[in-house]
């Protein structure tokens, strides 16, 4: 696979526009940080920075699992439900009398939500069922299971072992374990996504599945791998966040669904326009979470975020759509 | 026999579900309950018909639910003012505003070149944000300043039949005639099933898409007006729910008669079936989780059925040597 032929797309020739398109996200991030540092009191305190980074790590993990599906040309709306389900299974298991191993419970939660996703993945990949609508259905089913498990309220149990809140309480060199864990996982995923054969295959499948199949790559296998990665990472994110919050609210993932999709979409505007990438997801979720944090710190109404998110999304994607002839990776559905 | 089942399975399921609820819950069959089901179903059905216009062209309008919610708010806000008391005027302004929003969708998608899925995702956020700021993120319920005509559409009766049901019948007749009998309706479907062929035939794809978006907005505006009138309220926060309901309705509807094609009779039947299940389960006193589970399963089940039917018909066509590939219409969401 010739890497250059993939990268070297015909951008319109203006260097400044090209630069703007590539670093739009980073420029926005710097502006956002500068503005909020100036106008929000106590914005750059360590405590607030840790709060922002924790949520960013969580949203970026969710964003990755959304992005990897978009990268192979499918779409998913069940990320939030997957995260909640994994956390709910984990919490429910630990709530039972005889089960005290946090790691095993988290593993079971992640495995459970991933298995449900794989059921849908089978129909999406083999039967060509539109993933966009199939995952909408899946998220409804998953939220039914979550309601059943949590009794439609915040799940909190005194039987939970102390290790359940380990990501909230423990620190590494003064940095909360949640941040370290989330960004370590993101680093590994970023390397897999950008530097390995698998990562390139994922891109190829999304860019042109037929050509990829013709060059002897098993497209179905790559798609299955993408779905497994997505399910596992979403599950991990859910368990991390539940541990960080010390409870399992039934809106754990659903609250962040739109932010997640937005971050995943924005990632295609960063560094490598047109290709979804992990640094883009991280920067994208960073921006969105900073805005969320600052807006609520300012005491402004939380729904101002809707407007800002929409504007950033439309401008970001608009720039890419204008400077790139090919547009973004195609997602097929229906 | 198999072909018959394939075509009419939705009707059979509806009748079976109907009978099951009838036996389990005697009150289910009362005229009032039937009409209540039809009324609630009509909102999802009209939204579904609206989205059908866009989906037929091979694109998707993700902002449909938010448009419905915004329509309720426009109606509520306009009629709240003391200087404004024309109900018809408010309806017209709402529809006009939504048409403009449809134009915005079309502009962002076609002129800016942003994939429809993301474009409408963004514009729905924009719409939601603006209306949340205008209303202060609160809903209005049963305001004194609203005229009586506000609830006529949603709660009134004409000759013993709810006005909502009459409105649904009229709207679906218009939509059915438009999509099945006119050139313009055919163009929408033609574009969705084979955009290259349309290009060769000289059909302007962008014009068709623009029309689809605007038609969708009109129907969503009407659905919103119906919903606000029925519930006697105006709120921007009902959007997400209407969206998933409407999508479920048209996907299930696409399994009826014309397999794999969004069609009006299927949409109506699906809306009735889903609302009937919802209503019946509530009457039986089951938990919210079961309703979620049933809704999700029906969506997935019908989706899989559509694909199975499509694949089978493709095999039949190709084995009888008619040369069709039987390929399903692919919606190009991102770029292209």
XYZ file of C-alpha atoms in Angstrom:
670
model
C 0.000 0.000 0.000
C 1.560 3.232 -1.126
C 1.183 5.619 1.757
C 1.925 8.657 -0.355
C -0.891 8.051 -2.750
C -3.267 8.046 0.194
C -1.927 11.182 1.783
C -1.237 13.153 -1.300
C -4.749 14.216 -2.176
C -5.309 17.218 -4.370
C -5.891 19.973 -1.872
C -6.588 23.307 -3.403
C -3.295 25.016 -3.853
C -3.537 27.929 -1.476
C -1.036 27.227 1.291
C -2.714 29.492 3.832
C -6.116 27.863 3.350
C -4.475 24.484 3.578
C -2.797 25.447 6.826
C -6.007 26.845 8.241
C -7.879 23.702 7.313
C -5.299 21.469 8.947
C -4.892 23.366 12.148
C -8.365 24.849 12.504
C -8.976 22.633 15.513
C -5.699 23.520 17.214
C -6.179 27.243 16.559
C -9.675 27.015 17.991
C -8.318 25.205 21.037
C -5.713 27.916 21.692
C -8.266 30.695 21.244
C -10.741 28.931 23.512
C -8.142 28.408 26.242
C -6.887 32.000 25.969
C -10.369 33.501 26.089
C -11.532 31.405 29.001
C -8.337 31.948 30.981
C -8.974 35.653 30.653
C -12.650 35.726 31.537
C -13.260 32.718 33.791
C -11.945 33.044 37.338
C -10.043 30.025 38.670
C -9.960 28.475 35.226
C -6.334 27.343 35.321
C -6.286 25.922 38.829
C -4.950 22.346 39.046
C -8.287 21.125 40.329
C -10.210 22.528 37.408
C -7.610 21.318 34.921
C -7.880 17.810 36.364
C -11.664 17.952 36.136
C -11.445 18.973 32.494
C -8.821 16.352 31.679
C -10.802 13.568 33.340
C -13.891 14.300 31.272
C -11.756 14.833 28.180
C -10.184 11.411 28.641
C -13.595 9.823 28.968
C -15.107 11.633 25.994
C -12.011 11.022 23.864
C -12.222 7.278 24.551
C -15.876 7.303 23.551
C -14.916 9.477 20.591
C -12.339 6.916 19.526
C -14.875 4.118 19.532
C -17.208 6.239 17.429
C -14.382 7.362 15.150
C -13.108 3.862 14.410
C -16.569 2.912 13.147
C -16.805 6.054 11.030
C -13.350 5.299 9.691
C -14.529 2.049 8.113
C -17.472 3.874 6.567
C -20.176 2.926 9.041
C -21.939 4.993 11.659
C -22.864 4.310 15.242
C -25.295 5.807 17.707
C -24.967 3.219 20.452
C -21.632 4.356 21.949
C -23.253 5.992 24.960
C -25.524 3.032 25.600
C -22.572 0.629 25.357
C -20.609 2.581 27.954
C -23.575 2.718 30.315
C -24.336 -0.961 29.859
C -20.755 -2.019 30.604
C -20.702 0.080 33.772
C -24.145 -1.141 34.817
C -23.203 -4.815 34.401
C -20.008 -4.180 36.365
C -21.904 -2.422 39.142
C -24.651 -5.033 39.279
C -22.142 -7.893 39.536
C -20.284 -6.218 42.385
C -23.597 -5.562 44.087
C -24.257 -9.282 44.416
C -23.153 -10.940 47.638
C -20.420 -13.255 46.436
C -18.643 -11.167 43.856
C -15.928 -8.740 44.932
C -13.336 -8.656 42.190
C -13.559 -5.281 40.466
C -11.371 -6.230 37.525
C -13.368 -9.351 36.702
C -16.624 -7.437 37.000
C -15.381 -4.673 34.713
C -14.168 -7.301 32.261
C -17.585 -8.952 32.322
C -19.265 -5.605 31.708
C -17.021 -4.787 28.777
C -17.455 -8.280 27.346
C -21.232 -8.113 27.742
C -21.696 -4.838 25.939
C -19.210 -5.805 23.240
C -21.009 -9.112 22.613
C -24.314 -7.309 22.087
C -22.589 -4.941 19.688
C -21.058 -7.853 17.782
C -24.519 -9.290 17.224
C -25.412 -6.082 15.409
C -22.011 -6.008 13.721
C -22.779 -9.412 12.193
C -25.919 -8.090 10.549
C -24.203 -4.874 9.510
C -21.214 -6.615 7.960
C -22.733 -9.760 6.495
C -26.281 -8.694 5.774
C -25.410 -5.082 4.927
C -27.983 -3.757 7.358
C -27.549 0.031 7.642
C -25.407 0.541 10.735
C -26.794 4.011 11.448
C -30.301 2.727 12.099
C -29.271 -0.675 13.476
C -27.251 0.989 16.245
C -30.164 3.299 17.026
C -32.198 0.151 17.649
C -29.344 -1.397 19.602
C -29.061 1.626 21.871
C -32.782 1.422 22.636
C -32.426 -2.257 23.565
C -29.330 -1.530 25.641
C -31.050 1.261 27.536
C -33.867 -1.197 28.277
C -31.326 -3.566 29.839
C -29.734 -0.688 31.740
C -33.104 0.361 33.153
C -33.710 -3.251 34.148
C -30.314 -3.456 35.878
C -30.344 -0.084 37.607
C -34.057 0.205 38.325
C -34.084 3.508 36.396
C -32.117 5.386 39.041
C -28.506 6.074 39.896
C -26.812 2.848 40.839
C -24.887 3.156 44.075
C -24.104 0.333 46.438
C -22.417 -0.002 49.797
C -21.383 -3.516 48.835
C -19.026 -2.236 46.171
C -15.385 -2.908 47.029
C -13.014 0.006 47.463
C -11.349 -0.840 44.192
C -14.519 0.292 42.395
C -13.525 3.906 42.949
C -9.797 3.342 42.331
C -9.727 5.670 39.336
C -11.157 8.442 41.452
C -9.016 8.047 44.547
C -5.625 6.889 43.347
C -3.024 9.136 41.810
C 0.216 8.692 39.884
C 2.768 11.406 40.689
C -0.102 13.612 41.771
C -2.105 13.053 38.612
C -5.394 11.212 39.052
C -5.228 7.618 37.802
C -8.263 8.228 35.592
C -6.336 10.732 33.483
C -3.234 8.561 33.282
C -5.218 5.461 32.314
C -7.384 7.205 29.737
C -4.518 8.949 27.992
C -2.299 5.851 28.106
C -5.022 3.886 26.342
C -5.503 6.724 23.859
C -1.752 6.770 23.162
C -1.739 3.050 22.370
C -4.857 3.397 20.223
C -3.303 6.350 18.437
C -0.201 4.331 17.592
C -2.295 1.382 16.415
C -4.464 3.688 14.357
C -1.699 5.654 12.673
C 1.409 3.479 12.653
C 0.351 -0.113 12.133
C -0.802 -2.134 9.177
C -4.179 -2.587 10.832
C -4.650 1.171 11.094
C -3.929 1.627 7.406
C -6.250 -1.236 6.496
C -9.010 0.443 8.495
C -8.533 3.585 6.421
C -8.500 1.606 3.185
C -11.741 -0.186 4.013
C -13.430 3.149 4.615
C -11.917 4.832 1.586
C -12.679 2.089 -0.919
C -13.896 -1.274 0.291
C -14.029 -2.848 -3.154
C -10.464 -1.917 -4.029
C -9.323 -3.138 -0.617
C -11.048 -6.480 -1.160
C -9.449 -6.744 -4.596
C -5.992 -6.199 -3.154
C -6.418 -9.299 -1.058
C -7.376 -7.812 2.279
C -10.192 -9.474 4.163
C -12.598 -6.552 4.456
C -15.044 -8.392 6.698
C -12.295 -9.251 9.157
C -11.107 -5.642 9.325
C -14.667 -4.472 9.899
C -15.149 -7.017 12.672
C -11.914 -5.837 14.296
C -13.120 -2.233 14.124
C -16.396 -3.147 15.799
C -14.633 -5.160 18.513
C -12.239 -2.272 19.170
C -15.150 0.126 19.323
C -17.105 -2.055 21.734
C -14.148 -2.723 24.029
C -13.013 0.897 24.174
C -16.551 2.156 24.825
C -16.888 -0.427 27.600
C -13.568 0.612 29.145
C -14.624 4.253 28.981
C -17.892 3.449 30.722
C -16.177 1.524 33.534
C -13.549 4.252 33.975
C -16.159 6.975 34.211
C -18.345 4.972 36.605
C -15.306 4.463 38.798
C -14.474 8.139 38.562
C -17.994 9.174 39.525
C -18.314 6.481 42.179
C -21.729 5.527 40.819
C -23.538 4.453 37.666
C -26.075 7.034 36.541
C -28.294 5.684 33.775
C -27.408 8.702 31.673
C -23.675 7.911 32.006
C -23.011 7.640 28.282
C -26.147 9.123 26.778
C -25.325 12.602 28.058
C -22.129 12.630 26.067
C -23.382 10.978 22.887
C -23.654 14.164 20.859
C -20.337 15.519 22.161
C -18.770 12.201 21.230
C -20.081 12.146 17.685
C -19.090 15.776 17.300
C -15.528 15.087 18.498
C -15.222 12.060 16.227
C -16.427 14.045 13.233
C -14.148 16.980 14.016
C -11.157 14.643 14.146
C -11.353 14.363 10.370
C -10.421 18.035 10.117
C -7.182 17.764 12.083
C -3.669 17.280 10.672
C -4.760 14.775 8.039
C -7.921 16.331 6.614
C -10.364 13.698 5.486
C -8.969 10.936 7.662
C -10.253 10.359 11.159
C -7.391 10.276 13.638
C -6.831 9.925 17.361
C -5.051 13.266 18.007
C -8.007 14.941 16.324
C -10.437 13.155 18.602
C -8.454 14.220 21.675
C -8.183 17.868 20.598
C -11.828 17.906 19.516
C -13.117 16.546 22.807
C -10.734 18.854 24.680
C -12.296 21.900 23.010
C -15.857 20.750 23.593
C -15.237 19.850 27.236
C -13.379 23.101 27.946
C -16.296 25.065 26.549
C -18.726 23.007 28.607
C -16.667 23.490 31.760
C -16.108 27.213 31.267
C -19.713 27.918 30.367
C -20.956 26.209 33.509
C -18.222 27.912 35.582
C -19.373 31.264 34.268
C -22.869 30.428 35.408
C -24.156 30.903 31.893
C -26.981 28.739 30.679
C -25.726 25.297 29.718
C -27.603 25.292 26.407
C -25.316 27.954 24.952
C -23.072 24.943 24.331
C -25.469 23.655 21.667
C -24.904 26.771 19.603
C -21.126 26.813 20.042
C -20.861 23.111 19.244
C -22.952 23.509 16.114
C -20.916 26.464 14.897
C -17.564 24.728 15.476
C -18.807 21.567 13.801
C -20.206 23.324 10.754
C -17.175 25.597 10.315
C -14.723 22.732 10.811
C -16.416 20.362 8.405
C -17.263 23.240 6.076
C -13.613 24.194 5.702
C -12.672 20.615 4.914
C -15.535 20.255 2.466
C -14.417 23.449 0.729
C -10.683 22.750 0.507
C -10.841 19.051 -0.238
C -12.306 17.905 -3.496
C -13.027 14.401 -2.266
C -14.885 15.461 0.849
C -14.769 13.066 3.758
C -14.840 9.309 3.923
C -18.114 7.949 2.664
C -20.538 6.435 5.101
C -23.160 4.280 3.503
C -26.481 3.574 5.045
C -30.008 2.467 4.291
C -47.173 -18.030 -0.275
C -43.767 -16.881 0.828
C -44.076 -13.830 -1.373
C -47.468 -13.064 0.125
C -46.070 -13.355 3.638
C -43.152 -11.177 2.689
C -45.448 -8.492 1.376
C -48.071 -8.471 4.045
C -46.297 -9.707 7.163
C -46.612 -6.293 8.755
C -50.391 -6.350 8.388
C -50.486 -9.874 9.822
C -48.323 -8.836 12.783
C -50.532 -5.808 13.378
C -53.692 -7.890 13.407
C -52.082 -10.498 15.670
C -50.863 -7.847 18.115
C -54.276 -6.234 18.046
C -55.996 -9.510 18.890
C -53.489 -10.283 21.633
C -54.049 -6.959 23.388
C -57.797 -7.284 22.885
C -57.820 -10.572 24.775
C -55.363 -9.458 27.473
C -56.976 -6.109 28.222
C -60.718 -5.619 27.576
C -60.510 -1.822 27.809
C -58.052 -1.805 24.932
C -60.754 -2.094 22.286
C -62.797 0.928 23.376
C -63.413 3.598 20.734
C -61.683 6.246 22.824
C -58.561 4.185 23.238
C -58.429 3.336 19.542
C -58.742 7.010 18.675
C -56.089 7.923 21.260
C -53.710 5.467 19.606
C -54.490 6.867 16.168
C -53.943 10.437 17.379
C -50.541 9.755 18.921
C -49.538 7.619 15.964
C -50.441 10.395 13.539
C -47.618 12.646 14.804
C -44.964 9.992 14.261
C -46.530 9.110 10.927
C -46.454 12.691 9.611
C -42.829 13.144 10.748
C -42.037 9.817 9.100
C -43.651 10.914 5.841
C -41.537 14.068 5.986
C -38.291 12.158 6.444
C -39.357 9.815 3.646
C -39.019 12.667 1.144
C -35.367 13.108 2.098
C -34.556 9.438 2.546
C -36.052 8.741 -0.893
C -33.361 10.925 -2.449
C -30.697 8.931 -0.663
C -29.882 11.513 1.972
C -30.955 11.798 5.557
C -32.382 14.671 7.562
C -31.198 14.282 11.101
C -32.842 17.517 12.225
C -36.421 16.328 11.697
C -37.112 15.758 15.395
C -35.723 19.160 16.365
C -37.791 20.762 13.620
C -40.951 19.265 15.121
C -40.006 20.554 18.550
C -39.144 23.997 17.186
C -42.514 24.144 15.420
C -44.353 23.636 18.706
C -42.318 26.467 20.239
C -42.976 28.888 17.367
C -46.703 28.213 17.600
C -46.705 28.585 21.371
C -44.675 31.785 21.372
C -46.644 33.462 18.590
C -50.039 32.713 20.087
C -48.807 33.748 23.518
C -48.418 37.346 22.356
C -51.423 39.527 23.018
C -51.117 41.277 19.665
C -51.136 38.070 17.692
C -54.303 36.052 17.636
C -54.638 34.537 14.202
C -54.259 30.764 14.470
C -54.012 30.279 10.721
C -51.418 33.043 10.587
C -49.339 31.292 13.217
C -49.528 28.006 11.303
C -48.442 29.716 8.107
C -45.551 31.493 9.810
C -44.413 28.226 11.402
C -44.484 26.397 8.097
C -42.721 29.278 6.371
C -40.009 29.365 9.016
C -39.454 25.648 8.707
C -39.288 25.922 4.917
C -36.522 28.464 5.399
C -34.803 26.039 7.722
C -35.168 23.351 5.052
C -33.472 25.750 2.643
C -30.667 26.212 5.169
C -30.239 22.441 5.360
C -30.121 22.223 1.596
C -27.701 25.162 1.409
C -25.295 23.711 3.958
C -25.414 20.323 2.284
C -25.341 21.290 -1.376
C -23.570 24.642 -1.553
C -21.083 24.108 1.259
C -20.671 20.466 0.327
C -20.999 19.118 3.847
C -22.390 15.566 3.921
C -26.131 15.695 4.639
C -25.882 13.625 7.774
C -23.359 15.947 9.427
C -24.895 19.086 7.964
C -28.316 18.356 9.432
C -26.696 17.173 12.645
C -25.075 20.598 12.943
C -28.119 22.598 11.909
C -30.300 20.698 14.364
C -27.936 21.762 17.128
C -28.119 25.314 15.845
C -31.916 25.285 15.839
C -32.074 23.663 19.246
C -29.602 26.144 20.719
C -31.417 29.182 19.348
C -34.778 28.000 20.625
C -33.417 27.007 24.001
C -32.076 30.518 24.414
C -35.345 32.083 23.254
C -37.441 29.979 25.614
C -34.917 29.870 28.446
C -34.951 26.087 28.060
C -38.393 25.710 29.560
C -41.574 24.326 28.113
C -44.923 26.098 28.069
C -47.925 24.118 29.189
C -51.564 24.999 28.811
C -51.119 28.791 28.797
C -54.163 30.958 29.457
C -53.207 33.300 26.654
C -53.461 30.563 24.041
C -56.731 30.724 22.095
C -59.094 27.752 22.124
C -58.173 27.057 18.536
C -54.708 26.037 19.749
C -55.962 22.669 20.910
C -58.633 22.213 18.228
C -56.323 20.375 15.840
C -55.007 18.037 18.483
C -57.976 17.495 20.741
C -61.026 18.510 18.721
C -63.521 16.231 17.024
C -65.210 16.530 13.664
C -68.222 14.228 13.054
C -67.096 12.118 15.984
C -63.647 11.553 14.550
C -60.573 13.320 15.992
C -59.343 16.166 13.801
C -55.828 14.734 14.060
C -56.887 11.538 12.315
C -58.620 13.508 9.574
C -55.492 15.635 9.177
C -53.372 12.500 8.964
C -55.593 10.997 6.275
C -55.527 14.189 4.220
C -51.765 14.639 4.574
C -50.967 11.038 3.735
C -53.260 11.137 0.707
C -51.439 14.214 -0.540
C -48.073 12.587 0.120
C -49.113 9.297 -1.487
C -50.373 10.995 -4.629
C -47.257 13.159 -4.755
C -44.803 10.299 -4.432
C -46.666 7.743 -6.543
C -48.476 9.689 -9.229
C -46.434 12.779 -10.029
C -43.231 13.196 -11.969
C -41.672 15.151 -9.102
C -42.301 12.368 -6.619
C -40.841 9.785 -8.982
C -37.721 11.899 -9.404
C -37.099 11.811 -5.657
C -37.110 8.013 -5.612
C -35.183 7.796 -8.876
C -32.380 9.878 -7.422
C -32.154 7.629 -4.383
C -32.077 4.383 -6.304
C -29.616 5.406 -9.006
C -28.118 8.869 -8.979
C -25.802 8.179 -11.935
C -28.696 7.222 -14.196
C -30.549 10.352 -13.104
C -27.518 12.412 -14.010
C -27.485 10.926 -17.520
C -31.204 11.572 -17.880
C -30.682 15.233 -17.131
C -32.365 15.242 -13.745
C -30.852 17.923 -11.560
C -29.859 16.091 -8.402
C -29.391 19.213 -6.308
C -32.829 20.545 -7.170
C -34.431 17.232 -6.170
C -32.539 17.184 -2.891
C -33.502 20.771 -2.110
C -37.126 19.908 -2.766
C -36.822 16.848 -0.533
C -35.400 18.901 2.330
C -38.072 21.590 2.042
C -40.916 19.057 1.825
C -39.487 17.300 4.863
C -39.444 20.576 6.764
C -43.060 21.337 5.844
C -44.242 17.971 7.098
C -42.136 18.252 10.233
C -43.628 21.685 10.911
C -47.125 20.245 10.566
C -46.225 17.278 12.766
C -44.893 19.695 15.370
C -48.062 21.780 15.247
C -50.113 18.607 15.650
C -48.032 17.430 18.582
C -48.083 20.769 20.385
C -51.805 21.013 19.913
C -52.405 17.459 21.083
C -50.330 17.771 24.256
C -51.317 21.416 24.765
C -47.721 22.451 25.160
C -44.696 23.937 23.468
C -41.225 22.664 24.275
C -37.922 22.382 22.428
C -36.893 19.286 24.361
C -39.157 16.737 22.696
C -36.981 16.456 19.595
C -34.781 13.414 20.194
C -37.692 11.180 21.003
C -39.661 12.155 17.900
C -36.625 11.490 15.731
C -36.069 7.887 16.822
C -39.815 7.223 16.688
C -40.110 8.587 13.173
C -37.097 6.621 11.934
C -38.457 3.428 13.476
C -41.782 4.070 11.817
C -40.404 4.497 8.323
C -37.971 1.580 8.621
C -40.738 -0.736 9.772
C -42.981 0.764 7.113
C -40.438 -0.062 4.446
C -41.067 -3.761 5.059
C -44.681 -3.487 3.911
C -45.910 -4.144 0.347
C -42.885 -2.646 -1.381
C -40.057 -4.277 0.464
C -37.125 -2.016 1.065
C -38.833 1.089 -0.289
C -40.151 3.767 2.025
C -43.843 3.949 1.288
C -46.779 5.835 2.737
C -49.185 2.942 3.514
C -46.383 1.097 5.277
C -45.495 4.175 7.295
C -49.103 4.598 8.429
C -49.470 0.955 9.388
C -46.119 0.954 11.200
C -47.008 4.100 13.149
C -50.271 2.493 14.236
C -48.587 -0.801 15.178
C -45.846 0.826 17.244
C -48.226 3.136 19.054
C -50.599 0.241 19.674
C -47.822 -1.785 21.274
C -46.772 1.196 23.364
C -50.344 1.834 24.466
C -51.120 -1.825 25.115
C -47.989 -2.373 27.182
C -48.721 0.735 29.232
C -52.255 -0.503 29.848
C -50.925 -3.852 30.982
C -48.732 -1.961 33.432
C -45.333 -3.198 32.266
C -42.153 -1.274 32.994
C -40.491 1.291 30.799
C -37.727 -1.160 30.000
C -40.085 -3.532 28.194
C -41.364 -0.750 25.963
C -37.789 0.224 25.130
C -36.892 -3.384 24.476
C -39.886 -3.926 22.205
C -39.286 -0.715 20.267
C -35.616 -1.532 19.715
C -36.329 -5.126 18.757
C -38.999 -4.118 16.265
C -36.639 -1.611 14.671
C -33.835 -4.171 14.394
C -36.136 -6.963 13.313
C -37.742 -4.979 10.519
C -34.352 -3.712 9.411
C -32.991 -7.234 9.106
C -36.164 -8.383 7.353
C -35.834 -5.592 4.790
C -32.310 -6.689 3.987
C -33.264 -10.377 3.818
C -36.119 -9.599 1.428
C -33.891 -7.411 -0.674
C -31.218 -10.050 -0.943
C -33.741 -12.711 -1.860
C -35.406 -10.583 -4.511
C -31.975 -9.749 -5.880
C -31.221 -13.465 -6.165
C -34.546 -14.155 -7.876
C -33.967 -11.365 -10.354
C -30.406 -12.337 -11.149
C -31.221 -16.044 -11.479
C -34.071 -15.310 -13.862
C -31.542 -13.459 -15.942
C -33.110 -10.058 -16.101
C -29.726 -8.549 -15.523
C -30.509 -6.372 -12.565
C -27.879 -6.342 -9.880
C -30.512 -5.845 -7.215
C -28.181 -3.561 -5.398
C -29.684 -1.596 -2.602
C -29.700 2.136 -2.690
C -26.710 3.386 -0.796
C -26.926 6.681 0.921
C -23.777 8.588 0.524
C -23.587 10.398 3.790
C -20.134 11.776 3.731
C -18.865 13.638 0.750
C -19.025 12.522 -2.819
